[in-house]
Tab-separated table of C-alpha atoms and ligand atoms in Angstrom:
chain	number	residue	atom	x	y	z
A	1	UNK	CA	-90.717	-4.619	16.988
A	2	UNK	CA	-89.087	-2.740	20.150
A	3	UNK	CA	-85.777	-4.477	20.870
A	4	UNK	CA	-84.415	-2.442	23.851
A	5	UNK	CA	-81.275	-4.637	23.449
A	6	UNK	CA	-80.125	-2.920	20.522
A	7	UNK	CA	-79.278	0.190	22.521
A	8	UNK	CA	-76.847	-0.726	25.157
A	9	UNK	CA	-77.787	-0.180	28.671
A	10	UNK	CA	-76.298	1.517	31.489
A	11	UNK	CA	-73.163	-0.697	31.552
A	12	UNK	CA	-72.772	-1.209	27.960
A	13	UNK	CA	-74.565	-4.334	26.861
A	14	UNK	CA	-76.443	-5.236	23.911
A	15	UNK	CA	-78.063	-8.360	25.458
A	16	UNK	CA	-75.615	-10.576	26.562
A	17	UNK	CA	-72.762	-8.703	24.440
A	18	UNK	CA	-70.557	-5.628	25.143
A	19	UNK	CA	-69.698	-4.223	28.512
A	20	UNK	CA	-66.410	-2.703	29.509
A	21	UNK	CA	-63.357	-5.666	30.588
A	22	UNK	CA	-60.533	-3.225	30.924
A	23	UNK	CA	-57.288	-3.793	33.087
A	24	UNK	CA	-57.441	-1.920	36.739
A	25	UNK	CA	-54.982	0.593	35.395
A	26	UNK	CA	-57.992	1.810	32.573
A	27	UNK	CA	-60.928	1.840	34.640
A	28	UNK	CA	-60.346	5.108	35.680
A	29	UNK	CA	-60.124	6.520	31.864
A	30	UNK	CA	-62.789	4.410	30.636
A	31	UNK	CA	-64.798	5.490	33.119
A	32	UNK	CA	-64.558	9.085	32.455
A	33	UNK	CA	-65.188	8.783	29.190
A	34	UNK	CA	-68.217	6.984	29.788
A	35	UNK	CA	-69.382	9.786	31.724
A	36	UNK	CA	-68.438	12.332	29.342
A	37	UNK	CA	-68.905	11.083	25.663
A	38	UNK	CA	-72.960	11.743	25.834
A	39	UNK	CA	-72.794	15.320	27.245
A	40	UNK	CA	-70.435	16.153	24.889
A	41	UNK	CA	-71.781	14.134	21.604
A	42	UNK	CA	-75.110	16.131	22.657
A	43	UNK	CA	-74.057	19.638	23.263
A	44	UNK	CA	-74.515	22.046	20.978
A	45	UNK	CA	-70.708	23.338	20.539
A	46	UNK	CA	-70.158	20.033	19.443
A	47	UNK	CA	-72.646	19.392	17.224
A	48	UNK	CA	-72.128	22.998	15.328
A	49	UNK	CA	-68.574	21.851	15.080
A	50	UNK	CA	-69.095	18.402	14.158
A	51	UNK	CA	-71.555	19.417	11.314
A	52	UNK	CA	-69.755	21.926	10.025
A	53	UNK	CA	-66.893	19.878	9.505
A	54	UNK	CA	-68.530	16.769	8.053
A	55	UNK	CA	-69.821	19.348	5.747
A	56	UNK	CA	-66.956	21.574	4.617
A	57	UNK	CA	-64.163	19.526	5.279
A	58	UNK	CA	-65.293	15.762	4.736
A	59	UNK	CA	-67.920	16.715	1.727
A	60	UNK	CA	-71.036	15.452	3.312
A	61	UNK	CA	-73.723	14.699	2.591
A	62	UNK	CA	-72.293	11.645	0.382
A	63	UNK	CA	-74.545	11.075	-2.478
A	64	UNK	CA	-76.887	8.345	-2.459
A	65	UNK	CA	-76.921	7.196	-6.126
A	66	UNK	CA	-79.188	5.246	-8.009
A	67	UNK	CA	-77.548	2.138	-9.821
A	68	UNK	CA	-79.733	1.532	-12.839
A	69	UNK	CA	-77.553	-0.740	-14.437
A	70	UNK	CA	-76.710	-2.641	-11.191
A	71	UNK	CA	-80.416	-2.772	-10.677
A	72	UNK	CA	-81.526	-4.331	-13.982
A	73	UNK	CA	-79.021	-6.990	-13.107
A	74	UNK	CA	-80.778	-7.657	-9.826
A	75	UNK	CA	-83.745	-6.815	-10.119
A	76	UNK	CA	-84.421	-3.948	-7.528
A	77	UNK	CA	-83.869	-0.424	-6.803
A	78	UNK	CA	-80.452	-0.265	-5.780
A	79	UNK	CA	-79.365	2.853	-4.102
A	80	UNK	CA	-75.419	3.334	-3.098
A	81	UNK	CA	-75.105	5.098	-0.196
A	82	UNK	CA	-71.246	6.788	-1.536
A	83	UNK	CA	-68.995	6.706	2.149
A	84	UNK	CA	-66.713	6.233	-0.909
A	85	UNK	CA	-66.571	9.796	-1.797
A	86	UNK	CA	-65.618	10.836	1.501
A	87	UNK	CA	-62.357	13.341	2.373
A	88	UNK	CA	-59.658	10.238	2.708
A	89	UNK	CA	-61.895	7.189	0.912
A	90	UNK	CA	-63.776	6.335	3.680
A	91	UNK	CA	-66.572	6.498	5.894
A	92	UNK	CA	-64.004	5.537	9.068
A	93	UNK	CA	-63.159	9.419	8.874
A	94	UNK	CA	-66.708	10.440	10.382
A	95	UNK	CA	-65.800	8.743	13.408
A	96	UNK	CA	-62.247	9.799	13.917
A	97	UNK	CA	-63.310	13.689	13.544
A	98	UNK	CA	-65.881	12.515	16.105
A	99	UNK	CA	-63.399	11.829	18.513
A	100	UNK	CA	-60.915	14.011	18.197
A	101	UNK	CA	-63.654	16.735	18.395
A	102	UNK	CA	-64.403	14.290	22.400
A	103	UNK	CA	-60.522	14.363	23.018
A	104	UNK	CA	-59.979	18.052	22.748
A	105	UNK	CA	-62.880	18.886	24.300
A	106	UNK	CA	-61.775	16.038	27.358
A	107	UNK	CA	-58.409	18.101	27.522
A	108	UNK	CA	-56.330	14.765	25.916
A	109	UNK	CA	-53.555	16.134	24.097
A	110	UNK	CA	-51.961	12.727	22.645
A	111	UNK	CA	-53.771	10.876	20.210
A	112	UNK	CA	-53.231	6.853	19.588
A	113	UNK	CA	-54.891	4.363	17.260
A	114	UNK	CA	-54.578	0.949	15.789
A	115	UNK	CA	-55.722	0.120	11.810
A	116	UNK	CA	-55.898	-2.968	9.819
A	117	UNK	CA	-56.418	-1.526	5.991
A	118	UNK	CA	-54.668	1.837	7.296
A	119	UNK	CA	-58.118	3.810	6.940
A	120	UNK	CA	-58.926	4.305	10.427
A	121	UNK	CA	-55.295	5.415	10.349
A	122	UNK	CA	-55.316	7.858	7.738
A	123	UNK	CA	-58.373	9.170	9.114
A	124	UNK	CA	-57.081	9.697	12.519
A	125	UNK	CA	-53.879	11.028	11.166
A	126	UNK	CA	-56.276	13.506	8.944
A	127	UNK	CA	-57.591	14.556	12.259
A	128	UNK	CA	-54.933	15.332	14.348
A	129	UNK	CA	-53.264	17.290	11.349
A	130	UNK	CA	-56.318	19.336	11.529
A	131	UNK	CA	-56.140	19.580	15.247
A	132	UNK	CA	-52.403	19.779	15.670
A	133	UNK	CA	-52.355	17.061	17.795
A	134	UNK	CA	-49.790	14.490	17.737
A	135	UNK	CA	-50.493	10.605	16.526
A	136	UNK	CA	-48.796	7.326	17.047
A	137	UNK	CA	-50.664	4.742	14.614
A	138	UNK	CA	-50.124	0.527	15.536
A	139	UNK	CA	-50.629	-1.756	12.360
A	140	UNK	CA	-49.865	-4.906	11.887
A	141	UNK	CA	-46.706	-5.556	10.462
A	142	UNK	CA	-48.386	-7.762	7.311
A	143	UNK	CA	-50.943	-5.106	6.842
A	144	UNK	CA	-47.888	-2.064	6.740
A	145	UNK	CA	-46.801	-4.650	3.474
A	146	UNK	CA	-49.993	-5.002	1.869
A	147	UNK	CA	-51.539	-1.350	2.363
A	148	UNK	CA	-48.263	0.721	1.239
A	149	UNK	CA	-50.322	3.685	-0.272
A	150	UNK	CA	-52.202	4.317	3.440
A	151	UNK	CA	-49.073	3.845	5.404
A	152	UNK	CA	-47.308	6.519	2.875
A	153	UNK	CA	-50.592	8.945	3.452
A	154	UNK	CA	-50.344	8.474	7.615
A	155	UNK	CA	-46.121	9.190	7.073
A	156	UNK	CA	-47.184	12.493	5.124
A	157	UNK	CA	-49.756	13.855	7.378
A	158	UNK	CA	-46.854	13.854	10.290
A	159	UNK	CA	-48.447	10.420	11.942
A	160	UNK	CA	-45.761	7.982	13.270
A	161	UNK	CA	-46.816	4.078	12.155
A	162	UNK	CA	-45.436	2.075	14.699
A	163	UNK	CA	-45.098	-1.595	12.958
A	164	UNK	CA	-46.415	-4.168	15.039
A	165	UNK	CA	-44.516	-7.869	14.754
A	166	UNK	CA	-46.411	-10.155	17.461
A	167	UNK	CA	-49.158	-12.833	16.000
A	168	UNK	CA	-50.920	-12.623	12.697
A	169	UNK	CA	-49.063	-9.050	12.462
A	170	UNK	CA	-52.509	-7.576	11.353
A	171	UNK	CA	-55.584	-6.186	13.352
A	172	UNK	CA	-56.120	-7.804	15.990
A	173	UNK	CA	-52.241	-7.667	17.036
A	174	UNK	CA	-52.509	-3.674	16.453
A	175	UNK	CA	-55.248	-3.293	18.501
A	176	UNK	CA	-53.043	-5.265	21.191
A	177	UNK	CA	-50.570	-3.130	21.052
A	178	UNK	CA	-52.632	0.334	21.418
A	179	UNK	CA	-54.392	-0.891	24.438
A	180	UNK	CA	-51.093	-1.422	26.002
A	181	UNK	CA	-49.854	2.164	24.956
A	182	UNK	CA	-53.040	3.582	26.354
A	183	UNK	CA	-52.563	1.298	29.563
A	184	UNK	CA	-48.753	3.524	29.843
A	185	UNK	CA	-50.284	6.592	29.697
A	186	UNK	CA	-53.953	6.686	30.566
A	187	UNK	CA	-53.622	10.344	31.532
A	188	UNK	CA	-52.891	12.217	28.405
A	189	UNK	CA	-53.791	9.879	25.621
A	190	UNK	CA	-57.125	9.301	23.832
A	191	UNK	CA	-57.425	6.251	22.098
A	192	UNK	CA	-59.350	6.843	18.781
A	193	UNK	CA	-61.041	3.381	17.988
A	194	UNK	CA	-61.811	3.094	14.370
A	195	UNK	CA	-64.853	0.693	15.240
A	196	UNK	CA	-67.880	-0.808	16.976
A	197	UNK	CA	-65.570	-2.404	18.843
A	198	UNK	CA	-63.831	-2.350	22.154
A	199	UNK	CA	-64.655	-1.765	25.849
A	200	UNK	CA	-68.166	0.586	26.112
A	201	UNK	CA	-68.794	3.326	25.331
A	202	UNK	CA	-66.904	3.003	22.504
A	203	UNK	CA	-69.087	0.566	20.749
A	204	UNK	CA	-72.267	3.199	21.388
A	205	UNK	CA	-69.934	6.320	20.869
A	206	UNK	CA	-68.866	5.094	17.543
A	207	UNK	CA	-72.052	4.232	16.022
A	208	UNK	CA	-73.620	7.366	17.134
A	209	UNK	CA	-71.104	9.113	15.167
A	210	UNK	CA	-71.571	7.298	12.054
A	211	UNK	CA	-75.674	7.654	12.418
A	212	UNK	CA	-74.866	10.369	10.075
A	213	UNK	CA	-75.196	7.385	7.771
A	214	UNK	CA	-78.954	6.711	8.474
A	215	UNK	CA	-79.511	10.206	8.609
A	216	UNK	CA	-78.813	11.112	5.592
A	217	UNK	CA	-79.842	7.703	3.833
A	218	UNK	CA	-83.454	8.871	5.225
A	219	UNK	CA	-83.846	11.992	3.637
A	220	UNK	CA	-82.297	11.386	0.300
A	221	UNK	CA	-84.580	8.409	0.193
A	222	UNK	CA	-87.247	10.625	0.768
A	223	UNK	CA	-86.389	12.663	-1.729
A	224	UNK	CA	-85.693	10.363	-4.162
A	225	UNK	CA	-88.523	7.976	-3.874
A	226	UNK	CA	-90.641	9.304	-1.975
A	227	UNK	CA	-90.832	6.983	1.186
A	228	UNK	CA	-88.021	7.832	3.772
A	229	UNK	CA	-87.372	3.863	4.162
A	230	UNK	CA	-86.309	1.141	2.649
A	231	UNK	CA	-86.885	-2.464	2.315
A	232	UNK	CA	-83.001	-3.773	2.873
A	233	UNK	CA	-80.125	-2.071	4.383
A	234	UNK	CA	-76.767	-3.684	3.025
A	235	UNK	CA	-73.677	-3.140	4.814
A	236	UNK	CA	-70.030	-5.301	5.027
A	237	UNK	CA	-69.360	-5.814	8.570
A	238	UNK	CA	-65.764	-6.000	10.017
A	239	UNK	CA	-65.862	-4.330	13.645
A	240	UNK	CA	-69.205	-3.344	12.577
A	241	UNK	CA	-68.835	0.459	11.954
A	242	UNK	CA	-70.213	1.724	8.261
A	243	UNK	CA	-72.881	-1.155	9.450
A	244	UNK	CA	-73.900	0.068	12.885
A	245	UNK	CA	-74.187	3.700	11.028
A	246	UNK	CA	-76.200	2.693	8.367
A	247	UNK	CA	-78.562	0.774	10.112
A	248	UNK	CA	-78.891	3.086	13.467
A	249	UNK	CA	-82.286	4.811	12.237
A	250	UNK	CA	-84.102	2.170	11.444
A	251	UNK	CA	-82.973	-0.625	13.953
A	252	UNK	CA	-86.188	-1.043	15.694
A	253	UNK	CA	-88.232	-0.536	12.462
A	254	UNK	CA	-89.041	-4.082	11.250
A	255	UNK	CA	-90.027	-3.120	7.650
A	256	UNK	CA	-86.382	-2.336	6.978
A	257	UNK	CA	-84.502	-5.985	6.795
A	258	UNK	CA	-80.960	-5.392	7.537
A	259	UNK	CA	-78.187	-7.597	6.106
A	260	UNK	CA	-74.666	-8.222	7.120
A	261	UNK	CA	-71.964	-9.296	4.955
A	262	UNK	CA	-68.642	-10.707	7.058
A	263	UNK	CA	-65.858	-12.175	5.212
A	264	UNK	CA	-65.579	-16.075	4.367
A	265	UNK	CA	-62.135	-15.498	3.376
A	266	UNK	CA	-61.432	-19.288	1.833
A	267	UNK	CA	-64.722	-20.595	3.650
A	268	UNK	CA	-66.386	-20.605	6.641
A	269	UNK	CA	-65.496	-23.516	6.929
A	270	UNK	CA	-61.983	-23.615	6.248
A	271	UNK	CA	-58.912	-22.455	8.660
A	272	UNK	CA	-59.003	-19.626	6.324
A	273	UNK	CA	-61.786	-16.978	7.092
A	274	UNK	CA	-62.771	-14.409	9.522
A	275	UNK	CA	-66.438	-15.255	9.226
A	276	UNK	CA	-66.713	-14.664	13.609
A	277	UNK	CA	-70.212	-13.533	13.681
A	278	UNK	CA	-71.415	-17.581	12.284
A	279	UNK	CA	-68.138	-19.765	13.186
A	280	UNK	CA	-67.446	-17.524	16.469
A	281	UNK	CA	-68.232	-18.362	20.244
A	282	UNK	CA	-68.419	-16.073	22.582
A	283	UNK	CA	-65.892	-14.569	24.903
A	284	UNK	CA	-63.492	-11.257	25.698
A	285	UNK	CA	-61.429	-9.603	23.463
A	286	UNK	CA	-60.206	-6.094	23.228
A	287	UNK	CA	-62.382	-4.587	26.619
A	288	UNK	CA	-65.755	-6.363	25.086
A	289	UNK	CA	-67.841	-9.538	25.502
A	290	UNK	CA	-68.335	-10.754	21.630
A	291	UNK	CA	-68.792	-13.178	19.270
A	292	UNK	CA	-65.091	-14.419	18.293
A	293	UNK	CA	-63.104	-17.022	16.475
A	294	UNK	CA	-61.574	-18.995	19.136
A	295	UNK	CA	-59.943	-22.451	20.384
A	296	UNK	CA	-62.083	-24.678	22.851
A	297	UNK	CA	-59.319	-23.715	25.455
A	298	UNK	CA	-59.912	-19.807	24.257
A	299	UNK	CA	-56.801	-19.269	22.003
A	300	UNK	CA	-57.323	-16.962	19.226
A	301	UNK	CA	-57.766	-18.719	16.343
A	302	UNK	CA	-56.050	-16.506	13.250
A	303	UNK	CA	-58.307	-14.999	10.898
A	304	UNK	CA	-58.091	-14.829	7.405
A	305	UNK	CA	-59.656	-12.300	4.911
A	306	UNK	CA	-58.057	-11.131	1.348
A	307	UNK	CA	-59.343	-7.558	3.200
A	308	UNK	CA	-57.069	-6.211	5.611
A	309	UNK	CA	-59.878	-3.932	6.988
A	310	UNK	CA	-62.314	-7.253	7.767
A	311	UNK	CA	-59.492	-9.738	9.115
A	312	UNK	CA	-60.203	-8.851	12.587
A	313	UNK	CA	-61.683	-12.755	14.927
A	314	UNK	CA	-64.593	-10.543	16.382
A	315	UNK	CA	-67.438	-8.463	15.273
A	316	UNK	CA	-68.626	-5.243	17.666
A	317	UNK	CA	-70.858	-6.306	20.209
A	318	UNK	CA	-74.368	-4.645	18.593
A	319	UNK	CA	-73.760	-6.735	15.544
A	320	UNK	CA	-73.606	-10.176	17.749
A	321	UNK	CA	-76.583	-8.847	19.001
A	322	UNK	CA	-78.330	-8.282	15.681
A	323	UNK	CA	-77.522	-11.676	14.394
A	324	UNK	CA	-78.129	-13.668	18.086
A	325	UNK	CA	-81.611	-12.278	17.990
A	326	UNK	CA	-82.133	-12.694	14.434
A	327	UNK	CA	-82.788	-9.386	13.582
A	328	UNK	CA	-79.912	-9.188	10.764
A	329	UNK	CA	-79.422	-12.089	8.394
A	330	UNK	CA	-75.994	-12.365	8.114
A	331	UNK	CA	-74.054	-13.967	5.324
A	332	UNK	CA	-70.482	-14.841	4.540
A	333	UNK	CA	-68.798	-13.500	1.533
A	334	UNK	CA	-65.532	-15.402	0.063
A	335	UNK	CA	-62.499	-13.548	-1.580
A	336	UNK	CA	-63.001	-15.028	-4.704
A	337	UNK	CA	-66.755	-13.540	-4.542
A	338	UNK	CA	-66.138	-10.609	-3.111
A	339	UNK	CA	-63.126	-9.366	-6.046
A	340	UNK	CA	-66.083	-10.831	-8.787
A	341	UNK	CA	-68.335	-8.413	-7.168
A	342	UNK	CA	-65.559	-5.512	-7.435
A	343	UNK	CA	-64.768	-6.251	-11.009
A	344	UNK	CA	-68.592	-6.079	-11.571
A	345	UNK	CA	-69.434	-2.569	-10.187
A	346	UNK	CA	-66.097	-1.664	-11.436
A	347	UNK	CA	-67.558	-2.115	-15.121
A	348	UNK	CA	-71.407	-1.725	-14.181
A	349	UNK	CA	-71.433	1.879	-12.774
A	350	UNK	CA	-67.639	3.064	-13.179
A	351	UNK	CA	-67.189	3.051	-9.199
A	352	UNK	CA	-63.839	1.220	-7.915
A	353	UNK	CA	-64.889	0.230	-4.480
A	354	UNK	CA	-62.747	-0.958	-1.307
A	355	UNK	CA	-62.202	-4.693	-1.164
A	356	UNK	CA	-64.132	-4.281	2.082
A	357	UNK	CA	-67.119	-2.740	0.472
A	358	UNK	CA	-66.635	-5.317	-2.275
A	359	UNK	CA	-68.289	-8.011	0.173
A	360	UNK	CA	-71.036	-6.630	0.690
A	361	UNK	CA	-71.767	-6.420	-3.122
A	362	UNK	CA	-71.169	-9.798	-3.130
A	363	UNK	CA	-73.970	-10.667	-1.018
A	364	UNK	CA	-76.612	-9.246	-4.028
A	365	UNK	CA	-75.991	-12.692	-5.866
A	366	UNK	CA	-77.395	-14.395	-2.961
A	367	UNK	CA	-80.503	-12.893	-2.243
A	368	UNK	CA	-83.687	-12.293	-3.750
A	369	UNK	CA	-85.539	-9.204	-4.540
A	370	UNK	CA	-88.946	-8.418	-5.921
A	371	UNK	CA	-88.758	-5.742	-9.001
A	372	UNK	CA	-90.404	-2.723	-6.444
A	373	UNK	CA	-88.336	-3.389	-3.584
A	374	UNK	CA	-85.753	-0.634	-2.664
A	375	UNK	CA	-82.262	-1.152	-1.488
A	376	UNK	CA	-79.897	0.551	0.083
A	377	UNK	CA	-75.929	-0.609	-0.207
A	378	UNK	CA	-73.468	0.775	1.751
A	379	UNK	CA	-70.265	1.533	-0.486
A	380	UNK	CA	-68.204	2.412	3.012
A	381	UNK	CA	-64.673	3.073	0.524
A	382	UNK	CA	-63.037	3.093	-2.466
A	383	UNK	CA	-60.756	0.699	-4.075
A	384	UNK	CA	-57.747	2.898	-4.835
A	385	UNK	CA	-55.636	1.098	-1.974
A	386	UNK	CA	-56.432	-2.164	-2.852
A	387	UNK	CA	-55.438	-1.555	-6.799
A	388	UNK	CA	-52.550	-3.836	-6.186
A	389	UNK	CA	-54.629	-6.867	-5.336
A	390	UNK	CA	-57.440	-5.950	-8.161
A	391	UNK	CA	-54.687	-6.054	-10.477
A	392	UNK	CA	-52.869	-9.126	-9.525
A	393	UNK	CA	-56.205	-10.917	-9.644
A	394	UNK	CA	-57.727	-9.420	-13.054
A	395	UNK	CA	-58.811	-11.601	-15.473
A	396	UNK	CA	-60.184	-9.590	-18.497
B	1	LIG	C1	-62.460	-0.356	8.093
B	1	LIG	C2	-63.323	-0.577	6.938
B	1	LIG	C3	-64.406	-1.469	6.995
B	1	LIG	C4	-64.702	-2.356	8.173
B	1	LIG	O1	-64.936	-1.680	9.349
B	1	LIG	P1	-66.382	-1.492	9.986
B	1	LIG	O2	-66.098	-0.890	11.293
B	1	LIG	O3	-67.006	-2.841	10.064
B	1	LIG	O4	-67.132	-0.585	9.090
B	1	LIG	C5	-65.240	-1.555	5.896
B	1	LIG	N1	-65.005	-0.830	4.786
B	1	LIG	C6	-63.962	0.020	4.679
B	1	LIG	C7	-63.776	0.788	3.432
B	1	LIG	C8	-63.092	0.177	5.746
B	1	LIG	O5	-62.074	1.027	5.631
């Protein structure tokens, strides 16, 4: 299977999905970073810098560890591919070292972001420590509540977190808010988007730099069992990042089934979810043509996840092109199913995971496996932010 629409092409779609919808006063910057993220992504200054620092400073390769007791329970060879063990809990920090590493290298000496969970933003605020660059970080005023420990880290590392009050006060409002910073000052700021998400390239861009996922999930497979593929890919999909990079090897290879896990929140179908990829229509948001949660009239309807990092009313616009043509089954994992699954790693293998990561392991209850088949779940953080809500929750 050959599906040229999972590459984007010249103008940045993925089928019918992506493109670049940016105000007049962007075009310009967009623009040039369109014709300058390749060339730089494939020189090879950037990639000995980019490598070296994914090695020394983020810790990679992250392990790839086989769960024997998670495996017994569903019968299969489950592999966790460990984005948890990454330098700041994350895999979002492989993609903000990415960028900052385009940014210098485009002359931009201001750096702006927007988070939901705050890992983006600790990431990017990790990487302009490390540059010396300064960073102004939007988040949602409800997510600066419920993600405390991440806002603290960004304060520490010399980021400023600019609150953000307007709608939900999470993700999608943050991301508002950056795009009208970066429409103020096109000239000197880089915008560091923390996913598949956004006006292209940044969709392509990002998952490029978080094919380090694939990668490495390649060779350790190879190494481990002896056949450099597997038979599922598992990832949780919010914008679609720790997805897009674990699945970029092996899109076109149809023995790999890939499998998406967005959040049902309540329900899909209650008014309390952010399940966009299956309840979405599409439209614009944020510079790209997706899959979203909307009115008939094209308001935004809220979303609603207990994750801060997957309440966002669009997914990136490969994934809506994964799931339109079929080629990744998607399915929608509730809060009360996704904390069940956290709880059950939590005492299964002794690995806390992020609430985000947690609904993807709630997906294993609902499919089936056959004893030999070999699957590969993307852990994409770890659960120390998110200890509060474990706790309040805990049963046993
Ligand atoms: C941000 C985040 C996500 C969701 O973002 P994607 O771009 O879809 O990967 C998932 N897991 C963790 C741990 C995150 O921080």
């Amino acid at each position: 299977m050959k599906h040229e629409a999972n590459r984007p092409d010249a103008d940045g779609f993925y089928g019918q999905y992506g493109g670049a919808y940016v105000p007049e006063i962007l075009y310009k910057t967009v623009d040039d970073l369109r014709q300058a993220y390749l060339p730089i992504i494939e020189s090879a200054d950037f990639q000995q810098e980019y490598r070296r620092l994914l090695r020394d400073y983020v810790g990679r390769p992250s392990p790839l560890y086989h769960a024997r007791r998670m495996s017994e329970k569903y019968g299969c060879r489950l592999y966790l591919k460990r984005e948890d063990l990454n330098h700041t809990g994350a895999h979002k920090i492989n993609n903000s070292i990415g960028q900052i590493l385009v940014a210098k290298r485009m002359g931009r000496r201001r750096i702006i972001a927007e988070t939901g969970a705050g890992q983006h933003g600790v990431a990017t605020a990790t990487a302009c420590a490390l540059m010396n660059l300064p960073c102004t970080v939007y988040m949602g005023a409800t997510d600066v509540e419920r993600q405390q420990p991440n806002v603290e880290r960004m304060r520490m590392l010399g980021a400023e977190v600019r609150p953000v009050h307007s709608g939900n006060k999470t993700l999608k409002d943050a991301t508002n808010e950056a795009i009208r910073d970066w429409c103020c000052h096109p000239a000197d700021t880089f915008y560091i988007i923390g996913s598949t998400v956004g006006p292209h390239p940044y969709p392509d861009m990002v998952a490029r730099l978080q094919s380090v996922i694939s990668e490495e999930i390649r060779e350790q497979l190879a190494e481990q069992t002896g056949r450099d593929y597997p038979d599922y890919l598992l990832a949780c999909v919010g914008g679609g990042s720790n997805a897009a990079g674990t699945f970029y090897h092996y899109i076109d290879d149809a023995r790999v089934r890939l499998i998406l896990a967005e959040a049902g929140g309540m329900g899909i179908h209650s008014d309390r979810t952010a399940a966009s990829l299956q309840i979405g229509t599409d439209g614009i948001l944020h510079g790209s043509r997706i899959k979203l949660m909307q009115t008939d009239d094209g308001q935004i309807i809220e979303p609603y996840s207990i994750s801060a990092g997957l309440d966002y009313p669009g997914t990136g616009p490969l994934h809506c092109q994964l799931y339109a043509s079929g080629r990744a089954q998607v399915v929608a994992v509730n809060d009360d199913e996704a904390l069940a699954a956290a709880y059950e790693l939590t005492r299964t293998e002794g690995i806390i995971p992020a609430l985000e990561s947690a609904h993807i392991l709630g997906a294993l209850p609902k499919l089936t496996f056959r004893p030999d088949d070999v699957v590969v779940l993307t852990v994409s953080g770890r659960g120390d932010k998110d200890m509060q809500t474990y706790l309040k929750h805990l049963k046993t």
